[in-house]
Tab-separated table of C-alpha atoms and ligand atoms in Angstrom:
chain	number	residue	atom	x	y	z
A	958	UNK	CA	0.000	0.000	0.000
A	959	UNK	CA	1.343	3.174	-0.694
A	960	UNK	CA	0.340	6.107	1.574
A	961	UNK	CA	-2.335	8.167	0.609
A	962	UNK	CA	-0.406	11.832	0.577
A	963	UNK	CA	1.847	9.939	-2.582
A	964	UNK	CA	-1.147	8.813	-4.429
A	965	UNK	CA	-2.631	12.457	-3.700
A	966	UNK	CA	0.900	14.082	-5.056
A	967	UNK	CA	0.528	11.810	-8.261
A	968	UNK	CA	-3.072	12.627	-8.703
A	969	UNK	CA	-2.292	16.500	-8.201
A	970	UNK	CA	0.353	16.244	-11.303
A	971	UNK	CA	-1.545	14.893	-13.295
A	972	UNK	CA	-4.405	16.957	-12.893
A	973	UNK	CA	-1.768	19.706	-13.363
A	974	UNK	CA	-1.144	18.474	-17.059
A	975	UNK	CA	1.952	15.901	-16.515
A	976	UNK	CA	1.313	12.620	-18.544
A	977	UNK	CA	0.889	9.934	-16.062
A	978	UNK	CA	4.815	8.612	-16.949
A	979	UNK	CA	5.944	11.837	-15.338
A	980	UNK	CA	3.888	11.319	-12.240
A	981	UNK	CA	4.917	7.907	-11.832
A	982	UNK	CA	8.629	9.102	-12.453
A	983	UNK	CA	7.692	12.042	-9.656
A	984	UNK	CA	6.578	10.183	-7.312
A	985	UNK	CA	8.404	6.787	-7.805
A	986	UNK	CA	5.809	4.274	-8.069
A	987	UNK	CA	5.489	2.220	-10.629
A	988	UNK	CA	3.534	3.265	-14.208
A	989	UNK	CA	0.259	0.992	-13.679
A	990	UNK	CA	-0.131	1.861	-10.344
A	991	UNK	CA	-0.170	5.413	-11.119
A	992	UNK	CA	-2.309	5.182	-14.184
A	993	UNK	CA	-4.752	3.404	-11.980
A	994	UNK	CA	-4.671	6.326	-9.472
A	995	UNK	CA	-4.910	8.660	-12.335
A	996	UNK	CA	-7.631	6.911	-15.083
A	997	UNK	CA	-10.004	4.793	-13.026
A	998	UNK	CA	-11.834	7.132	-11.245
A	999	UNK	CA	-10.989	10.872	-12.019
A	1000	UNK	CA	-11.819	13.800	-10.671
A	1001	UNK	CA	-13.026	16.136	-12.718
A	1002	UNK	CA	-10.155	18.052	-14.354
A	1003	UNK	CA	-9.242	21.724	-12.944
A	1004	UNK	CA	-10.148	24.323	-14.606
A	1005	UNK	CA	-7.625	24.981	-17.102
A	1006	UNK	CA	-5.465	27.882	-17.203
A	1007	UNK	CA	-7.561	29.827	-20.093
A	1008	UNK	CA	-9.575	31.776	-17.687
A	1009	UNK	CA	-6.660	33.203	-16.331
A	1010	UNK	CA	-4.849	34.000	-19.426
A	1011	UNK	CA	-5.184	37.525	-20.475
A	1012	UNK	CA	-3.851	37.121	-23.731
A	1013	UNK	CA	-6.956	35.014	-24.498
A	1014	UNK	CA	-9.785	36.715	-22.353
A	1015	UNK	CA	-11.815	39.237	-24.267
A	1016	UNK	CA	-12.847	41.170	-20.936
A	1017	UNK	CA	-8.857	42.124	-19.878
A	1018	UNK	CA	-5.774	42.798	-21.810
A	1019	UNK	CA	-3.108	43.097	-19.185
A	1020	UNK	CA	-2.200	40.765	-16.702
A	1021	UNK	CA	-3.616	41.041	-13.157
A	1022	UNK	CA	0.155	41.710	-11.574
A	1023	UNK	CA	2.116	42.884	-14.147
A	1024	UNK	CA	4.878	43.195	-11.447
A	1025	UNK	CA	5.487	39.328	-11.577
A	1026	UNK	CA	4.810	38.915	-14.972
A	1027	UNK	CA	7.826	41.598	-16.016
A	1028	UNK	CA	9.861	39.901	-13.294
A	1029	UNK	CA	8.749	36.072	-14.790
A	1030	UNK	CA	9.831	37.401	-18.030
A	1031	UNK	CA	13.028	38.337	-16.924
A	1032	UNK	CA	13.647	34.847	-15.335
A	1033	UNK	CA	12.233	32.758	-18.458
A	1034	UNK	CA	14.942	34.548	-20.636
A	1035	UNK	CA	17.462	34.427	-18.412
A	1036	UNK	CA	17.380	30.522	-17.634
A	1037	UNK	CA	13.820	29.153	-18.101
A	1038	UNK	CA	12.378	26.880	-20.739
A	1039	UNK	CA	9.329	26.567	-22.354
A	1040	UNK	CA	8.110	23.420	-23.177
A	1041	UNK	CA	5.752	22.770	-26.313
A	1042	UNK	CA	6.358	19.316	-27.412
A	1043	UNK	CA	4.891	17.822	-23.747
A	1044	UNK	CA	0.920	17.147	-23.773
A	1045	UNK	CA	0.509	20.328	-21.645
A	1046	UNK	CA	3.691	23.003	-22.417
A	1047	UNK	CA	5.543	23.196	-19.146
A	1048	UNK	CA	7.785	26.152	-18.173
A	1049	UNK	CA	10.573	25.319	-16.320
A	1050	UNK	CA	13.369	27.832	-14.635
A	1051	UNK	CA	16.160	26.447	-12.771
A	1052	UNK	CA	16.697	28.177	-9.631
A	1053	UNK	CA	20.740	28.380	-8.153
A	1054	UNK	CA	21.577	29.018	-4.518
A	1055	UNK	CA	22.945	32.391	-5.549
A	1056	UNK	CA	20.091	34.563	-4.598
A	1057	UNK	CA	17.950	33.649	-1.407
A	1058	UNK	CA	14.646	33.354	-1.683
A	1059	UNK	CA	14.774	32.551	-5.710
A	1060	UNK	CA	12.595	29.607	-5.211
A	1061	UNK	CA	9.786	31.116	-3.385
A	1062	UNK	CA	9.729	34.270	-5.466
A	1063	UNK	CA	9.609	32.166	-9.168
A	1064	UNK	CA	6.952	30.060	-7.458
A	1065	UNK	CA	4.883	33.273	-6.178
A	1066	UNK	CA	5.547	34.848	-9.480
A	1067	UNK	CA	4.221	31.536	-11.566
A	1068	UNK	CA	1.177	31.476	-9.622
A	1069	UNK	CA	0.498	35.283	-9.667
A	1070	UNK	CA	0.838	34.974	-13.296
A	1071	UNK	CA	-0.684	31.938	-14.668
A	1072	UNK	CA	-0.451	29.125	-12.969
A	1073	UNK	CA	-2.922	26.653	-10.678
A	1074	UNK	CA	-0.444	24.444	-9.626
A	1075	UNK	CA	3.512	24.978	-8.802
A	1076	UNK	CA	5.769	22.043	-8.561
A	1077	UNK	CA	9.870	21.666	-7.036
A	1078	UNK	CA	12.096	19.049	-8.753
A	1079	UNK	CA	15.635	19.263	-7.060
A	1080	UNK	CA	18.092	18.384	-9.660
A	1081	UNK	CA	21.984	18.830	-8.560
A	1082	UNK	CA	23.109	22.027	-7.446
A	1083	UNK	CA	19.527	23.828	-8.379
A	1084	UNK	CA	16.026	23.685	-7.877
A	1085	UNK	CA	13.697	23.309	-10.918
A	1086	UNK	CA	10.495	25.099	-10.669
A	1087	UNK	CA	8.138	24.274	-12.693
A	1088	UNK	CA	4.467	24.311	-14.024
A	1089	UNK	CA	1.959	23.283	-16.726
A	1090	UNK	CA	-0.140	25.041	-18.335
A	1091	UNK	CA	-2.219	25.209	-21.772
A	1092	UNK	CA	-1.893	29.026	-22.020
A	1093	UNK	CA	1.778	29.834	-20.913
A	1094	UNK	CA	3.290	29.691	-24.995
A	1095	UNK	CA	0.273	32.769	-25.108
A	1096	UNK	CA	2.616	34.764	-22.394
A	1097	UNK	CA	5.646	33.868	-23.265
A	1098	UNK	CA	5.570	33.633	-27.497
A	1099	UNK	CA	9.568	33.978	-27.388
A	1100	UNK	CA	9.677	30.272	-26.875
A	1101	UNK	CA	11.024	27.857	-29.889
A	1102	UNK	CA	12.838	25.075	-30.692
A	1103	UNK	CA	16.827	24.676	-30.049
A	1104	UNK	CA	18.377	27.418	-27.402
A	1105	UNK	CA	16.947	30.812	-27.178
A	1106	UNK	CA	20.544	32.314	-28.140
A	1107	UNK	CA	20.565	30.353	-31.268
A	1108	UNK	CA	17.112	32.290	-32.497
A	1109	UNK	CA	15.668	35.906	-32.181
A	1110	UNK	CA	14.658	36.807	-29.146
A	1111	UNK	CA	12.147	40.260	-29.976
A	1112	UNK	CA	9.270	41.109	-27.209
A	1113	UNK	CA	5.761	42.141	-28.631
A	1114	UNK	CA	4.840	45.619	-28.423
A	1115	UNK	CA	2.596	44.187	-25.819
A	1116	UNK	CA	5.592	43.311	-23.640
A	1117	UNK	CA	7.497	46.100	-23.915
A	1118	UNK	CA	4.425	48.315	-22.798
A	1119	UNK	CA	4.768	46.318	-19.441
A	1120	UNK	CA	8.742	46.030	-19.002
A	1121	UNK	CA	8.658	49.941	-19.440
A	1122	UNK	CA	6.083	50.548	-16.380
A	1123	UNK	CA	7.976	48.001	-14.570
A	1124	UNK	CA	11.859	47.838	-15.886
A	1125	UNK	CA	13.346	47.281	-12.255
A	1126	UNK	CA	11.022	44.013	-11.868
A	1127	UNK	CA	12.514	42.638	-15.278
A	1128	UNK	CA	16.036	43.386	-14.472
A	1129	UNK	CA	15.115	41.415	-11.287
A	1130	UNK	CA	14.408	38.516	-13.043
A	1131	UNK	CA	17.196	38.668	-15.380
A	1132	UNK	CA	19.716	39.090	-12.535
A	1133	UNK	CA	18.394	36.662	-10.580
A	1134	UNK	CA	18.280	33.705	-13.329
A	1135	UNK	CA	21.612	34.802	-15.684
A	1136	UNK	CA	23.446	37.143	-12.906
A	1137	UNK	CA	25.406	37.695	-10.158
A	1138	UNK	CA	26.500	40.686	-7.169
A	1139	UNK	CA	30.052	39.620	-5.980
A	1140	UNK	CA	32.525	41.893	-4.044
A	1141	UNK	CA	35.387	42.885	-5.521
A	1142	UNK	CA	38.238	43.316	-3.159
A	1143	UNK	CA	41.274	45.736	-3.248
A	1144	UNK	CA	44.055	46.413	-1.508
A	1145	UNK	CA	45.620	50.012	-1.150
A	1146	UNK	CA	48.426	50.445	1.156
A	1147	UNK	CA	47.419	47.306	3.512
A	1148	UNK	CA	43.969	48.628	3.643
A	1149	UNK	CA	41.053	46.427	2.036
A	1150	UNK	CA	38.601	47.970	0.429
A	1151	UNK	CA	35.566	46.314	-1.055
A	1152	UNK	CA	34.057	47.137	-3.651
A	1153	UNK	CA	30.132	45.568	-4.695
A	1154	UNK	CA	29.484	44.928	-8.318
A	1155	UNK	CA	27.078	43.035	-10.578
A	1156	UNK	CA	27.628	40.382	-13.726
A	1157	UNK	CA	25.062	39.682	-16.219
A	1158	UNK	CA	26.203	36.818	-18.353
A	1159	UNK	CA	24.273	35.848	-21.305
A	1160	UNK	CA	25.224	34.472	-24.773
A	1161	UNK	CA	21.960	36.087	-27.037
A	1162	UNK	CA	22.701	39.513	-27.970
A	1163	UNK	CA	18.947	40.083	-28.153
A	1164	UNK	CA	18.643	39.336	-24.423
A	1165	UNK	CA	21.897	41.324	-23.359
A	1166	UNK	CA	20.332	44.167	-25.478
A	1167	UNK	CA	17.049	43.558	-23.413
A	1168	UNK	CA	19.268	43.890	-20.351
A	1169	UNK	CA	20.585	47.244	-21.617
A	1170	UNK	CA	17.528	48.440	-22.821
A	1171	UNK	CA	15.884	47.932	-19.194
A	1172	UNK	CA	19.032	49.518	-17.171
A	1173	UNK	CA	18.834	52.633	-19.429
A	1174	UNK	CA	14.724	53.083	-18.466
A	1175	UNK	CA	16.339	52.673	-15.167
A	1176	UNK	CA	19.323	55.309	-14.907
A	1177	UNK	CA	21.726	52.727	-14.339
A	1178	UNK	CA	25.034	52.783	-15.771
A	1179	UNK	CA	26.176	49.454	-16.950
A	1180	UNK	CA	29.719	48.421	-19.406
A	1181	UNK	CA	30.060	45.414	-21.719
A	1182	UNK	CA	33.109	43.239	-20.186
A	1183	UNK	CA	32.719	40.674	-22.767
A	1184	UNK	CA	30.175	40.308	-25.691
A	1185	UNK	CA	28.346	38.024	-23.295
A	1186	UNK	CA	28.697	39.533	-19.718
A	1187	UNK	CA	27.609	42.939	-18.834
A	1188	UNK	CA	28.918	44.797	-15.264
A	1189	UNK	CA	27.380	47.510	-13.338
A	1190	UNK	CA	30.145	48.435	-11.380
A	1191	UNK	CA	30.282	52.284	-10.406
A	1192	UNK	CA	29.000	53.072	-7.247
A	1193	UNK	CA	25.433	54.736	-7.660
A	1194	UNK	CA	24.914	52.280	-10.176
A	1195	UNK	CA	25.363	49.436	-7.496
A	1196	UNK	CA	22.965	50.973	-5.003
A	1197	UNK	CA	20.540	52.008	-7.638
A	1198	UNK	CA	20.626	48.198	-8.429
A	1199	UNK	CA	20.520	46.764	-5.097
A	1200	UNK	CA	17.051	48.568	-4.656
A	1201	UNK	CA	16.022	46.985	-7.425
A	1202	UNK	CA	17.167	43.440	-7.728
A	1203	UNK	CA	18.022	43.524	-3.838
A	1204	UNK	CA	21.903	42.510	-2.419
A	1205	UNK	CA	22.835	38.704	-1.765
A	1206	UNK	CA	22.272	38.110	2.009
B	1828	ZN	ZN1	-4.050	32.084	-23.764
């Protein structure tokens, strides 16, 4: 017998749009148990994610917290994936231990956006968050086949409209999937001195030009290190960023 809060987790992913090989991989029981739990006696399925799409509803054209969506945004093209090919698309964004908190705040930002259900797969060294959902390709139509540096990455006018009311929320995301804030120390005449800066490392030049795009609406000074890694280094520009994409505790 398996206990009932496994066969409840297996149910709930499946409900959530995972094929019932995923669950039974999720969960670790076997496939024919799970597709028992799953087929024999349903529940009815959740309501879908269409009602909460607002790229499909006829009544809104903006999304509900369009806080989290520009700061989604930033984390799907800094290191999230959209799937198409599964049964229901799945967006995935691996969360690193660099920024505390990551987790909660792509899970909070998933829901506040789209999603009904939220799930944690712990792969080495990061946290997957994902979630299914029929209507995420209609917020997020930059997705495609092969890696998102190897094709165009170009927002609709749609999305710009909302990364220019909320450009500090983006850059969020985008530092918190594809950056970094280390401290830089020097040493002048045996004194240390330390000196904050940020990284953002990314090889599409259509997403480093997002980056730029969004720190000039912001005022922040920012210099290209590489053709893939970005610094904001000077001073202001450090504690102009910090109040937006908040300092590594
Ligand atoms: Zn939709």
């Amino acid at each position: 017998m398996h206990p009932p809060e496994i066969r409840a987790r297996a149910r709930r992913l499946y409900l959530a749009g995972a094929t019932v090989a995923e669950a039974a991989r999720a969960v670790g029981v076997s496939y024919p148990t799970v597709r028992q739990w799953c087929k024999v006696r349903p529940e009815p399925k959740q309501q879908g994610t269409e009602l909460r799409c607002f790229r499909c509803r006829s009544d809104v054209d903006n999304p509900t917290d369009p806080e989290q969506y520009a700061y989604l945004l930033g984390l799907y093209l800094g290191d999230g994936h959209l799937v198409t090919t599964a049964r229901v698309p799945v967006l995935r964004v691996s969360c690193a231990d660099a920024w505390p908190g990551l987790i909660t705040a792509c899970e909070k930002a998933m829901r506040n956006v789209l999603a009904g259900a939220v799930q944690r797969v712990r792969h080495q060294g990061c946290v997957v968050v994902q979630s299914y959902g029929k209507h995420w390709p209609c917020l997020l139509p930059q997705h495609g086949p092969g890696k998102k540096h190897e094709r165009p990455t170009v927002l609709a006018d749609w999305q710009r409209t909302i990364i220019e009311a909320h450009p500090g929320d983006f850059i969020r995301g985008l530092f918190h999937s594809d950056g970094c804030r280390f401290a830089n120390r020097v040493v002048v005449s045996g004194k240390q001195y330390v000196y904050p800066r940020y990284m953002f490392t990314n090889e599409s030049a259509d997403i480093m030009g997002l980056c730029q795009w969004a720190l000039d609406l912001l005022g922040i000074a920012w210099r290209m290190n590489r053709h893939n890694s970005l610094s904001v280094a000077r001073r202001n520009a450090v504690a102009a960023l910090d109040r937006h994409v908040g300092p590594k505790s």
